[in-house]
Structure formats: structure tokens, C-alpha cells
Short mmCIF file of C-alpha atoms in Angstrom, two decimals:
data_model
loop_
_atom_site.label_atom_id
_atom_site.label_comp_id
_atom_site.label_asym_id
_atom_site.label_seq_id
_atom_site.Cartn_x
_atom_site.Cartn_y
_atom_site.Cartn_z
CA MET A 80 19.54 14.14 -23.02
CA SER A 81 21.52 10.92 -22.85
CA GLY A 82 24.56 9.16 -24.04
CA ASN A 83 28.04 7.98 -23.06
CA ASP A 84 29.91 10.55 -21.09
CA GLN A 85 27.80 13.43 -22.40
CA LYS A 86 26.32 16.40 -20.71
CA GLY A 87 22.65 16.99 -21.08
CA ILE A 88 20.82 20.22 -20.47
CA PHE A 89 17.27 20.41 -19.58
CA MET A 90 14.81 23.00 -18.40
CA LYS A 91 13.14 22.98 -15.12
CA LYS A 92 10.04 24.74 -13.85
CA SER A 93 10.09 27.09 -10.93
CA ARG A 94 7.05 26.57 -8.68
CA LEU A 95 7.29 29.78 -6.79
CA LYS A 96 4.11 30.44 -5.09
CA LEU A 97 3.06 34.12 -4.71
CA GLY A 98 -0.28 34.11 -2.97
CA PHE A 99 -2.80 31.82 -4.51
CA ILE A 100 -1.69 28.86 -6.49
CA ALA A 101 -3.35 30.32 -9.54
CA ALA A 102 -0.70 33.10 -9.38
CA VAL A 103 2.26 30.86 -9.70
CA ILE A 104 5.00 32.46 -11.79
CA ALA A 105 6.87 30.04 -14.04
CA VAL A 106 10.56 30.82 -14.07
CA LEU A 107 12.63 28.59 -16.43
CA SER A 108 16.28 27.73 -15.49
CA PHE A 109 18.83 25.61 -16.89
CA CYS A 110 20.96 23.14 -15.12
CA VAL A 111 23.54 20.64 -16.05
CA VAL A 112 23.30 16.94 -14.95
CA SER A 113 25.60 14.07 -15.39
CA CYS A 114 24.61 11.74 -18.18
CA ASP A 115 26.02 8.44 -17.15
CA THR A 116 25.63 5.37 -19.48
CA VAL A 117 21.89 4.60 -19.66
CA LYS A 118 20.94 0.96 -19.09
CA ILE A 119 17.31 0.10 -19.48
CA LYS A 120 16.21 -3.50 -19.10
CA ASP A 121 14.57 -4.90 -22.28
CA TYR A 122 10.95 -5.84 -21.82
CA PRO A 123 8.54 -7.42 -24.32
CA ALA A 124 6.91 -5.18 -26.85
CA VAL A 125 3.22 -4.70 -26.48
CA GLY A 126 0.73 -4.99 -29.42
CA THR A 127 -0.31 -2.16 -31.67
CA SER A 128 -3.92 -3.58 -32.30
CA PHE A 129 -6.46 -5.80 -30.49
CA GLU A 130 -6.26 -9.53 -31.23
CA TYR A 131 -9.94 -10.27 -30.60
CA LYS A 132 -13.21 -8.41 -31.71
CA VAL A 133 -15.30 -7.27 -28.68
CA ASP A 134 -18.90 -8.31 -29.03
CA ASP A 135 -22.07 -6.99 -27.08
CA SER A 136 -22.93 -10.18 -25.30
CA ILE A 137 -22.28 -8.06 -22.07
CA PRO A 138 -23.90 -4.62 -22.66
CA LEU A 139 -21.27 -2.02 -23.60
CA TYR A 140 -20.68 1.56 -22.38
CA ASP A 141 -22.78 4.29 -23.84
CA PRO A 142 -21.41 7.77 -24.18
CA GLU A 143 -24.56 9.16 -22.49
CA TYR A 144 -23.49 7.25 -19.36
CA GLY A 145 -20.98 9.93 -18.51
CA TYR A 146 -17.37 9.86 -17.33
CA ILE A 147 -16.47 6.94 -15.04
CA ALA A 148 -14.15 8.43 -12.39
CA ASN A 149 -11.99 5.28 -11.43
CA LYS A 150 -9.11 5.87 -9.03
CA SER A 151 -5.41 5.72 -9.50
CA ARG A 152 -5.60 6.89 -13.08
CA GLY A 153 -6.57 9.88 -15.23
CA PHE A 154 -6.09 13.67 -14.90
CA ARG A 155 -4.50 14.73 -11.71
CA GLY A 156 -4.26 17.93 -9.58
CA GLU A 157 -1.34 19.26 -7.72
CA ALA A 158 -1.04 20.22 -4.11
CA TYR A 159 1.57 20.80 -1.45
CA ILE A 160 2.27 20.58 2.22
CA ASN A 161 5.31 22.10 3.95
CA LEU A 162 5.65 20.01 7.09
CA GLY A 163 5.97 21.96 10.28
CA THR A 164 4.33 25.01 8.93
CA ASP A 165 0.77 25.94 7.88
CA GLU A 166 1.91 26.42 4.48
CA GLY A 167 1.48 24.46 1.22
CA TYR A 168 4.32 25.51 -1.13
CA PRO A 169 7.24 26.90 1.11
CA ARG A 170 7.04 30.65 1.71
CA SER A 171 3.90 30.99 -0.24
CA GLY A 172 1.85 32.12 2.78
CA GLU A 173 -0.98 29.89 1.51
CA ASN A 174 -2.57 27.39 3.72
CA TYR A 175 -2.01 23.71 2.61
CA TYR A 176 -5.81 22.74 3.07
CA ALA A 177 -6.80 25.98 1.20
CA ILE A 178 -4.72 24.67 -1.76
CA LEU A 179 -6.25 21.22 -1.51
CA ASP A 180 -9.86 22.67 -1.52
CA GLU A 181 -8.99 25.12 -4.31
CA GLN A 182 -7.83 22.21 -6.54
CA LEU A 183 -10.94 20.24 -6.00
CA GLU A 184 -13.08 23.16 -6.70
CA ARG A 185 -11.28 24.25 -9.86
CA TYR A 186 -11.28 20.70 -11.29
CA ALA A 187 -14.63 19.48 -10.11
CA SER A 188 -16.15 19.28 -13.71
CA ASP A 189 -12.98 17.32 -14.75
CA GLY A 190 -13.76 14.50 -12.30
CA ILE A 191 -10.33 14.29 -10.94
CA THR A 192 -9.83 11.50 -8.25
CA LEU A 193 -5.99 11.89 -8.06
CA LEU A 194 -3.69 14.50 -6.71
CA GLN A 195 0.07 14.86 -6.97
CA ILE A 196 1.23 15.88 -3.44
CA TYR A 197 4.54 17.41 -2.70
CA VAL A 198 5.48 16.88 1.05
CA TYR A 199 8.28 19.49 1.77
CA LEU A 200 10.78 18.52 4.58
CA GLY A 201 12.96 21.71 4.18
CA LYS A 202 12.75 22.50 7.86
CA TYR A 203 14.43 19.23 8.77
CA CYS A 204 17.38 19.19 6.33
CA ASP A 205 19.85 18.47 9.21
CA THR A 206 17.58 17.23 11.99
CA ASP A 207 15.18 14.35 12.64
CA ILE A 208 11.66 14.88 11.56
CA PRO A 209 9.76 15.40 14.86
CA ASP A 210 6.63 13.42 15.80
CA SER A 211 4.47 16.46 15.44
CA ALA A 212 5.23 16.72 11.72
CA PHE A 213 4.41 13.00 11.18
CA GLU A 214 1.06 13.65 13.08
CA GLN A 215 0.44 16.67 10.75
CA LEU A 216 1.05 14.38 7.67
CA LYS A 217 -1.22 11.62 9.12
CA GLU A 218 -4.02 14.22 9.50
CA TYR A 219 -3.49 15.44 5.98
CA PHE A 220 -3.60 11.81 4.51
CA GLU A 221 -6.84 11.31 6.41
CA THR A 222 -8.37 14.41 4.93
CA VAL A 223 -7.30 13.32 1.43
CA ARG A 224 -8.71 9.85 2.12
CA ASP A 225 -12.08 11.24 3.32
CA LYS A 226 -12.37 13.22 0.07
CA GLY A 227 -12.14 10.06 -1.89
CA LEU A 228 -8.77 10.85 -3.46
CA LYS A 229 -5.60 9.01 -4.35
CA ILE A 230 -2.13 10.49 -3.93
CA LEU A 231 0.85 10.55 -6.29
CA LEU A 232 3.49 11.26 -3.46
CA ARG A 233 6.76 13.10 -3.70
CA PHE A 234 8.90 14.08 -0.79
CA ALA A 235 11.12 17.13 -1.46
CA TYR A 236 13.39 19.58 0.44
CA GLU A 237 14.60 22.29 -1.85
CA THR A 238 13.06 25.10 -3.91
CA GLU A 239 14.57 27.81 -5.97
CA SER A 240 14.75 29.94 -2.74
CA SER A 241 16.22 27.31 -0.36
CA GLU A 242 19.37 28.37 1.51
CA LYS A 243 20.22 24.85 2.56
CA GLY A 244 19.62 21.21 1.52
CA PRO A 245 20.01 17.62 2.95
CA ARG A 246 22.95 15.50 2.87
CA THR A 247 22.81 11.98 1.66
CA LYS A 248 22.77 10.71 5.28
CA ASP A 249 20.03 13.13 6.20
CA ILE A 250 17.72 11.63 3.43
CA GLU A 251 18.73 8.14 4.49
CA ARG A 252 17.70 8.89 8.24
CA HIS A 253 14.51 10.54 7.17
CA CYS A 254 13.67 7.53 5.02
CA ARG A 255 13.96 5.31 8.00
CA GLN A 256 11.63 7.65 9.87
CA ILE A 257 9.27 7.55 6.95
CA LYS A 258 9.35 3.72 6.95
CA ALA A 259 8.41 3.72 10.62
CA PHE A 260 5.65 6.20 9.94
CA ILE A 261 4.20 3.96 7.23
CA SER A 262 4.44 0.87 9.37
CA ASP A 263 2.52 2.57 12.10
CA ASN A 264 -0.18 3.79 9.55
CA GLU A 265 -0.04 1.09 6.91
CA LYS A 266 -3.73 0.89 6.25
CA LEU A 267 -4.09 4.57 5.94
CA PHE A 268 -0.91 4.83 3.58
CA CYS A 269 -2.06 2.14 1.32
CA SER A 270 -5.57 3.46 1.08
CA VAL A 271 -4.34 6.86 -0.16
CA VAL A 272 -0.95 6.55 -1.75
CA TYR A 273 -1.14 4.91 -5.25
CA ALA A 274 2.58 5.59 -6.19
CA VAL A 275 5.74 7.45 -4.93
CA GLN A 276 8.21 9.41 -6.99
CA LEU A 277 11.82 9.34 -5.93
CA GLY A 278 11.84 13.07 -5.02
CA MET A 279 14.19 13.81 -2.27
CA ILE A 280 17.08 15.18 -4.44
CA GLY A 281 17.42 18.68 -5.64
CA LEU A 282 15.01 21.46 -6.62
CA TRP A 283 11.35 20.34 -6.16
CA GLY A 284 12.58 16.74 -5.79
CA GLU A 285 13.18 16.49 -9.51
CA GLY A 286 16.73 14.99 -9.04
CA HIS A 287 18.90 17.91 -10.07
CA THR A 288 20.56 21.18 -8.86
CA SER A 289 21.10 20.04 -5.21
CA ILE A 290 22.88 22.27 -2.79
CA ASN A 291 24.86 19.31 -1.57
CA ASN A 292 26.49 16.45 -3.61
CA ILE A 293 23.96 13.50 -3.25
CA ASP A 294 24.60 9.81 -3.64
CA GLU A 295 21.63 9.07 -5.82
CA LYS A 296 21.89 5.29 -5.65
CA ARG A 297 21.98 5.39 -1.95
CA VAL A 298 18.76 7.53 -1.85
CA ILE A 299 17.13 5.16 -4.40
CA VAL A 300 17.80 2.17 -2.10
CA ALA A 301 16.73 4.03 1.06
CA LEU A 302 13.36 5.15 -0.40
CA ALA A 303 12.74 1.75 -1.80
CA ASP A 304 13.28 0.19 1.52
CA ALA A 305 10.89 2.78 3.21
CA ILE A 306 7.92 2.20 0.85
CA PRO A 307 5.89 -0.99 0.82
CA GLU A 308 6.98 -3.27 -2.01
CA SER A 309 3.46 -3.16 -3.62
CA VAL A 310 3.67 0.60 -4.17
CA PRO A 311 5.25 1.49 -7.50
CA LEU A 312 8.10 4.01 -7.61
CA MET A 313 9.26 6.39 -10.28
CA VAL A 314 12.38 8.45 -11.02
CA ARG A 315 12.76 11.55 -13.27
CA THR A 316 15.45 10.40 -15.82
CA PRO A 317 16.71 7.34 -17.49
CA GLU A 318 20.08 8.17 -15.79
CA LEU A 319 18.43 7.69 -12.40
CA LEU A 320 16.68 4.61 -13.60
CA SER A 321 19.94 3.15 -14.67
CA LYS A 322 21.14 3.61 -10.97
CA VAL A 323 18.37 1.45 -9.58
CA PRO A 324 19.72 -1.96 -8.46
CA ASP A 325 18.67 -5.07 -10.48
CA GLU A 326 16.72 -6.52 -7.61
CA LEU A 327 14.56 -3.26 -7.35
CA GLU A 328 14.30 -2.58 -11.09
CA SER A 329 10.82 -3.97 -11.64
CA ARG A 330 9.42 -1.56 -9.11
CA PHE A 331 10.59 1.47 -10.85
CA GLY A 332 8.99 3.50 -13.70
CA VAL A 333 9.69 7.10 -14.73
CA HIS A 334 7.83 10.43 -14.81
CA ASP A 335 8.42 12.74 -17.66
CA ASP A 336 7.81 16.30 -16.62
CA PHE A 337 8.29 17.93 -20.01
CA LEU A 338 5.76 16.53 -22.40
CA VAL A 339 5.52 18.71 -25.55
CA GLY A 340 4.72 16.12 -28.36
CA TYR A 341 8.02 16.18 -30.11
CA ASP A 342 11.73 15.43 -29.62
CA HIS A 343 13.00 18.23 -27.38
CA GLU A 344 16.38 18.82 -25.77
CA TRP A 345 14.57 19.21 -22.42
CA GLY A 346 12.75 16.00 -22.71
CA MET A 347 13.30 12.63 -21.05
CA MET A 348 15.82 11.60 -23.69
CA SER A 349 16.36 11.94 -27.41
CA TRP A 350 13.89 9.86 -29.45
CA GLU A 351 16.85 8.76 -31.63
CA ASP A 352 18.75 7.24 -28.70
CA GLU A 353 19.05 3.50 -29.03
CA ASN A 354 17.60 3.23 -25.35
CA TYR A 355 14.29 5.19 -26.07
CA ASP A 356 12.34 2.29 -27.38
CA LYS A 357 13.59 0.13 -24.52
CA LEU A 358 12.35 2.82 -22.05
CA LEU A 359 8.91 3.03 -23.71
CA LYS A 360 8.66 -0.85 -23.59
CA LYS A 361 9.54 -0.91 -19.90
CA CYS A 362 7.04 1.80 -19.09
CA LYS A 363 4.17 -0.37 -20.22
CA TYR A 364 4.78 -2.76 -17.38
CA THR A 365 5.32 -0.12 -14.60
CA VAL A 366 3.54 3.07 -13.59
CA THR A 367 4.49 6.10 -15.57
CA ASP A 368 3.27 9.69 -15.08
CA GLY A 369 3.81 13.07 -16.76
CA GLU A 370 3.06 16.69 -17.26
CA MET A 371 3.47 19.48 -19.78
CA PRO A 372 5.36 22.54 -19.08
CA TRP A 373 3.36 25.47 -17.73
CA GLY A 374 1.26 27.05 -20.34
CA ARG A 375 2.47 30.52 -19.53
CA SER A 376 5.98 29.40 -20.46
CA GLY A 377 4.99 29.70 -24.12
CA GLU A 378 6.47 26.33 -24.97
CA LYS A 379 4.90 24.98 -28.15
CA ILE A 380 2.79 21.83 -27.84
CA ASP A 381 2.20 19.41 -30.69
CA ILE A 382 -1.14 18.00 -29.60
CA VAL A 383 -1.24 14.80 -31.57
CA GLY A 384 2.29 14.24 -30.75
CA LEU A 385 1.47 14.71 -27.01
CA VAL A 386 -1.18 12.02 -27.35
CA GLY A 387 1.51 9.86 -29.05
CA GLN A 388 3.83 10.36 -25.96
CA CYS A 389 0.98 9.45 -23.53
CA VAL A 390 0.20 6.27 -25.55
CA GLY A 391 4.00 5.65 -25.90
CA TYR A 392 4.82 5.77 -22.25
CA GLY A 393 1.60 4.02 -21.20
CA LEU A 394 0.74 7.05 -19.05
CA THR A 395 -1.18 6.39 -15.96
CA SER A 396 -1.82 10.05 -15.07
CA LEU A 397 -1.18 13.55 -16.64
CA SER A 398 -1.19 16.86 -14.72
CA ILE A 399 -4.36 18.89 -15.28
CA GLU A 400 -2.59 21.82 -13.36
CA HIS A 401 -0.10 22.30 -16.14
CA ASN A 402 -1.16 23.96 -19.47
CA TYR A 403 -4.97 24.01 -18.79
CA LYS A 404 -6.26 26.89 -16.74
CA GLU A 405 -3.64 29.38 -15.37
CA ASP A 406 -4.10 32.93 -14.07
CA GLY A 407 -7.46 33.13 -15.88
CA ASN A 408 -5.99 32.10 -19.13
CA GLU A 409 -6.61 28.99 -21.15
CA TYR A 410 -3.99 26.66 -22.62
CA CYS A 411 -3.39 23.35 -24.31
CA LEU A 412 -5.85 20.96 -22.48
CA GLU A 413 -8.66 23.65 -23.00
CA GLU A 414 -7.86 23.71 -26.70
CA CYS A 415 -8.03 19.94 -26.71
CA LYS A 416 -11.77 20.04 -26.09
CA SER A 417 -12.37 21.32 -29.51
CA ILE A 418 -9.65 19.34 -31.43
CA TYR A 419 -10.88 15.79 -32.56
CA LEU A 420 -9.33 12.55 -33.30
CA THR A 421 -11.18 10.57 -35.98
CA GLU A 422 -11.30 6.85 -35.99
CA ALA A 423 -9.02 6.66 -38.89
CA GLU A 424 -6.54 8.81 -37.11
CA LEU A 425 -6.78 6.58 -34.02
CA LYS A 426 -6.14 3.48 -36.13
CA GLY A 427 -3.44 5.10 -38.25
CA ASN A 428 -1.42 6.13 -35.15
CA ALA A 429 -1.96 2.92 -33.29
CA PHE A 430 -3.66 4.58 -30.49
CA PRO A 431 -5.80 2.36 -28.30
CA TYR A 432 -9.42 3.41 -28.05
CA ASN A 433 -12.87 2.27 -26.99
CA PRO A 434 -15.22 2.38 -30.06
CA SER A 435 -18.07 2.98 -27.77
CA LEU A 436 -16.76 6.37 -26.82
CA LEU A 437 -16.75 7.74 -30.30
CA VAL A 438 -19.61 10.08 -31.27
CA ASP A 439 -20.00 10.48 -35.13
CA GLY A 440 -16.76 8.48 -35.58
CA LYS A 441 -14.57 10.97 -33.57
CA ILE A 442 -13.67 11.97 -29.90
CA SER A 443 -12.06 15.22 -28.67
CA VAL A 444 -8.53 14.94 -27.56
CA TYR A 445 -9.45 16.06 -24.09
CA ASP A 446 -12.05 13.25 -23.79
CA TYR A 447 -9.66 10.73 -25.48
CA LEU A 448 -7.04 11.47 -22.72
CA ARG A 449 -9.53 11.64 -19.91
CA HIS A 450 -10.96 8.34 -20.57
CA HIS A 451 -7.91 6.38 -21.70
CA LEU A 452 -5.14 7.63 -19.38
CA GLY A 453 -4.29 4.46 -17.20
CA TYR A 454 -6.63 1.47 -17.39
CA GLN A 455 -10.07 1.15 -19.03
CA LEU A 456 -11.50 -2.27 -18.61
CA VAL A 457 -14.49 -3.73 -20.63
CA ALA A 458 -15.94 -7.16 -20.13
CA SER A 459 -17.35 -8.93 -23.27
CA ASN A 460 -17.50 -12.19 -25.23
CA LEU A 461 -19.63 -14.11 -22.73
CA THR A 462 -20.00 -17.79 -23.37
CA ILE A 463 -21.83 -20.44 -21.53
CA GLY A 464 -22.21 -24.16 -22.23
CA GLU A 465 -21.18 -27.67 -21.32
CA GLY A 466 -20.50 -26.94 -17.74
CA LYS A 467 -18.17 -24.04 -18.51
CA ALA A 468 -18.58 -20.33 -18.69
CA SER A 469 -15.96 -17.73 -19.95
CA PHE A 470 -15.66 -13.93 -20.72
CA MET A 471 -13.03 -11.64 -21.98
CA ILE A 472 -11.57 -8.47 -20.41
CA THR A 473 -10.17 -5.88 -22.82
CA ASN A 474 -7.97 -3.04 -21.70
CA TYR A 475 -8.69 0.06 -23.90
CA GLY A 476 -6.48 2.22 -21.62
CA PHE A 477 -2.82 3.22 -22.01
CA ALA A 478 -1.64 1.27 -18.95
CA CYS A 479 -2.28 -1.87 -17.08
CA PRO A 480 -4.44 -1.88 -13.90
CA TYR A 481 -1.41 -1.99 -11.74
CA ASN A 482 -1.78 -4.00 -8.50
CA TYR A 483 -5.56 -4.59 -9.07
CA GLU A 484 -6.78 -8.29 -8.66
CA MET A 485 -9.58 -9.88 -10.30
CA GLU A 486 -12.40 -11.95 -8.44
CA ILE A 487 -15.08 -14.05 -10.21
CA TYR A 488 -18.35 -14.83 -8.28
CA VAL A 489 -21.26 -17.24 -9.15
CA ASP A 490 -24.29 -16.43 -7.07
CA GLY A 491 -22.26 -14.64 -4.57
CA GLN A 492 -19.68 -17.48 -4.20
CA LYS A 493 -16.14 -16.78 -5.05
CA VAL A 494 -14.77 -18.94 -7.92
CA GLU A 495 -11.41 -20.34 -6.88
CA SER A 496 -10.43 -21.98 -10.06
CA TYR A 497 -10.10 -20.23 -13.38
CA ASP A 498 -7.42 -19.31 -15.92
CA ALA A 499 -4.86 -17.29 -13.92
CA TYR A 500 -5.29 -13.63 -13.86
CA ASP A 501 -2.30 -11.25 -13.87
CA PHE A 502 -2.64 -7.53 -14.30
CA ARG A 503 0.38 -7.57 -16.68
CA ASP A 504 -1.80 -9.56 -19.08
CA LEU A 505 -3.83 -6.35 -19.51
CA VAL A 506 -1.12 -4.00 -20.59
CA GLN A 507 -1.79 -1.61 -23.50
CA PHE A 508 -3.88 -3.52 -26.25
CA GLY A 509 -4.07 -6.38 -23.71
CA GLN A 510 -6.96 -8.84 -23.82
CA LYS A 511 -7.52 -12.19 -22.04
CA ILE A 512 -10.36 -14.79 -21.84
CA TYR A 513 -11.10 -16.36 -18.46
CA GLU A 514 -12.81 -19.70 -18.35
CA PHE A 515 -14.26 -21.43 -15.18
CA ASP A 516 -16.65 -24.36 -14.19
CA TYR A 517 -20.42 -23.11 -14.32
CA ASN A 518 -23.49 -24.89 -13.77
CA GLY A 519 -25.92 -21.90 -13.60
CA GLY A 520 -26.39 -18.80 -11.43
CA GLU A 521 -25.54 -15.03 -11.55
CA ILE A 522 -22.06 -14.27 -12.75
CA SER A 523 -20.22 -11.19 -11.37
CA VAL A 524 -16.70 -9.87 -11.59
CA ARG A 525 -14.80 -7.59 -9.20
CA PHE A 526 -11.45 -5.77 -9.70
CA VAL A 527 -10.05 -4.73 -6.32
CA ASN A 528 -6.94 -2.84 -5.32
CA GLY A 529 -4.50 -5.24 -3.72
CA ARG A 530 -3.61 -2.50 -1.09
CA ASP A 531 -6.98 -0.99 -0.68
CA PRO A 532 -10.07 -3.16 -0.61
CA SER A 533 -12.36 -0.06 -0.87
CA ASP A 534 -10.77 0.76 -4.21
CA VAL A 535 -12.73 -1.11 -6.95
CA ILE A 536 -12.82 -0.51 -10.73
CA ARG A 537 -15.92 0.20 -12.50
CA LEU A 538 -16.06 -1.47 -15.88
CA TYR A 539 -16.87 0.52 -19.02
CA ASN A 540 -19.95 -1.68 -19.47
CA ASP A 541 -23.64 -0.68 -19.12
CA ILE A 542 -24.16 -3.38 -16.34
CA PRO A 543 -25.22 -3.17 -12.62
CA PHE A 544 -22.61 -1.98 -10.19
CA THR A 545 -22.90 -2.53 -6.48
CA ALA A 546 -21.20 -0.54 -3.69
CA ASP A 547 -18.67 -3.25 -2.95
CA GLY A 548 -17.63 -3.16 -6.66
CA MET A 549 -19.37 -6.20 -7.90
CA LYS A 550 -20.23 -6.14 -11.72
CA VAL A 551 -22.99 -8.49 -12.71
CA ILE A 552 -22.06 -9.67 -16.32
CA TYR A 553 -24.65 -12.40 -16.47
CA ALA A 554 -28.00 -12.82 -14.71
CA ASP A 555 -29.21 -16.46 -14.98
#
């Protein structure tokens, strides 16, 4: 779905809610979008294997340890709030808190810590958003925070049954209001929102089929201005990505909402397109998300190909609401629990993997995705001697630990001087050794979210973990 002056056709999912969210009916519709010239910035290619062997000088993860539910990564649920009403999805009649609770109950055994939240602004297409609506949103964010969740946020206006939509100037005005809301509630916003999708435009905020003609570039600029610079942003298509101004480009990734595991006309773009490899390289340095079509749509899923797409994009999260458990039926993700990837297959496909997670030389596709979506950090290769100490961090995950900072401590005192850390050093297949002065004492490491001090990464090591996120990697 790309090329010079071509028309691309892709299928979009209807999210019409009839009663409970489990009774969502998938209606597939076609829409025509403009395919302007795609321009993707060229980023460095990442590796296809690890440079250094990981040793066990720091105890490694044991599969019996269980799933480590780190935040801002992994499988994600899906919920809605229609501002100015008690509803979640517009006209569903279902309370937005009921939807939230249902998602957490349904996927409790999957250990989700992330929800994609659609905030519908349809009541305010041609008016200001009232203070009461922002107060409602604040209370909703507080509830999500108190449940220990992170949000992938998308604002939207239109659904398949919308009778009106916003104009460009309405969206820009609302973005200014959203900016003021965030400024007034910055700590709350930064503690719950891990990334923001462009949204705003067209059906379900997916960037197509708007009732009104929208100036997409103006909306991109307006939303980027409203959202704090440290929060990653995403757009739905390479065409929209190409409209991002150069000075904002590094903040934007993409979300592919039609992952099927093979080159499909309704996918992000043709795999044969000369820009496709550029897109995949860029995605390794930003935040990228995706979802499969609804299972009830009947669309075929190539499971190994799906894994390849998750790896290729460097996917941070994948929807667990789509193609898993729908209306009492089981779909792709459920099948993935009994389909295995062997170590030979992982190596042969250049899929990053943590050997400690393999049982009898294999891992189920479900477990592989659950553990490797986003970041997965392991400390190893500890060396001590001649007034120095060093250790290595390996990222076995698909994506870098975006916006997380690393801190090193010796006997509780923060080490101020060591080889510089940058989360971009830990992209897919990323490893880096950190060396510092050392004359004895307990060594600890801490990875903390730059926007939320309470959000710390638990390493995939069998080492002590304290409430403040300290991981003791060496006890003198």
C-alpha cells in the first residue's frame, strides 16, 4: 500500500460494540487513501546475532521463576472511554469502568500490565472540551494508575455510526486543551501514558475515512506540541509518517493494525517496496505497536510469519484482545500455546531469544512473544579487579528499553562515572559492557523510567530485587 501517485486499498475493522465487549461484531470495510510519496529516514541496521556470549557470573533466569510482568511492554488489552458519557465505546451502553475491569479479569492469567485506551471526543466535534470531561479523564487515569497499568493512548472522534466529525481547526483547538490538561496533571500523565498514537483522524482514529477533509500534517504538529517530548508517538501508515516534519521525525514510530504474517494488500506497505526495509530499521529505534485482525474475521494468520513481523518491527506490544478469545471462541494466540519454536528455528530465522527460557530446546510461540515483546534485559559477564568492575547488559527483547535510564550503585552510593549509557545501545540484539571504578562493596543496578520513578525494570536474572527497583548483581 504505497508508491508514487498510486491508490492503496486496505481493510479496517469495525469496532461496533453491542452489549459486552466480548460481543463485538467485526465488520470489514474498504476505504481508499491517498498514497503520497513515502519518505522514510534511513537508520542504521541492527545486528542479527549477539556479539558476546552471556556467562553465568550473575545468576541467570530460571523458567520456574515465572513470567516477569515488566511495564510498557508485552501483550496489551483494549478499553474505551467516551468522554461526557458513562459509556466506553460510543453507543455501546456499556460502562467504561466495566470494560476496564472485564479486560483485567479476562487476561489476568496473561499478566498484562498495558492497555490500549481509546478516548472518544465525538461529543465535542465542534465545541470546546468542557472542564467536566477533563475531570472525568483525570479520574480514569487515576484508576488506571492505581491498578498498576500503563496506557497506549489514542484520541478519536468518529466511528462507523458517527454523523459528524471534527474539522482540522477543531482538532487543533482540542490539542491545545489537551496540552493544558497534561501540563496541569503532568505527574499523573507521565506515570500512566507510555506512548500516544496519532489518532484524531477518521474512523477509530486510524487516519482514514474522515467525514471532513483533514489537514494531516497540521494535526501531526498539533498533537506533537500537546504531548511531552519524552513520550513516543506513532502513526498508522508510512504515508502519515512521511508527513511528519523533520524536526519531529525521531519521536514518531508506527503501529501496524493488520499483522497476518505475510505480505498482504491491507498491511502497512508491500514488503517489496524499496522503503519497507527503511521502515523496519527505523522502527528499531522508536516505539512500534501492532495487532492482528479480529479472529472472527476469518483472515488467515501465518504464525511463524507473524513472529517475523513482530521481530522485524521491533514490536513493543501486541494486542491480546484480537485473535485470542472472542465470543467464547479461541483463535491464533490460543493456538500459539501449543505451537513451538525450536532453538534451531529461532537461530535460523534470526529471532532474538533468551536461552534460559527454552525448555527441552524449545519454547511455545505464545511464551516467546509474551517474554520477548519490548525489552528483556539480562545482566552478566561480571568482572572485578585492579580497581575496576564491569558487567554486561544484553537485551533479548524485540525493542529497546525506550526512555529508561540505568543507574549503578556501590554500597548504596550512586556511581557517577562509568561508560555512558544510552537506551538506544540496547536495541534488538544489543549488548553493552559498563565499566566503573571499584574498591569493594555491594554492586547494584537499577533501570528506571525517565518519566515515572516508580516504573523500574526487573532483570531476567535470578538475583535479589528490592521494592525501589535495585538489583544486586554482586554481594561483596
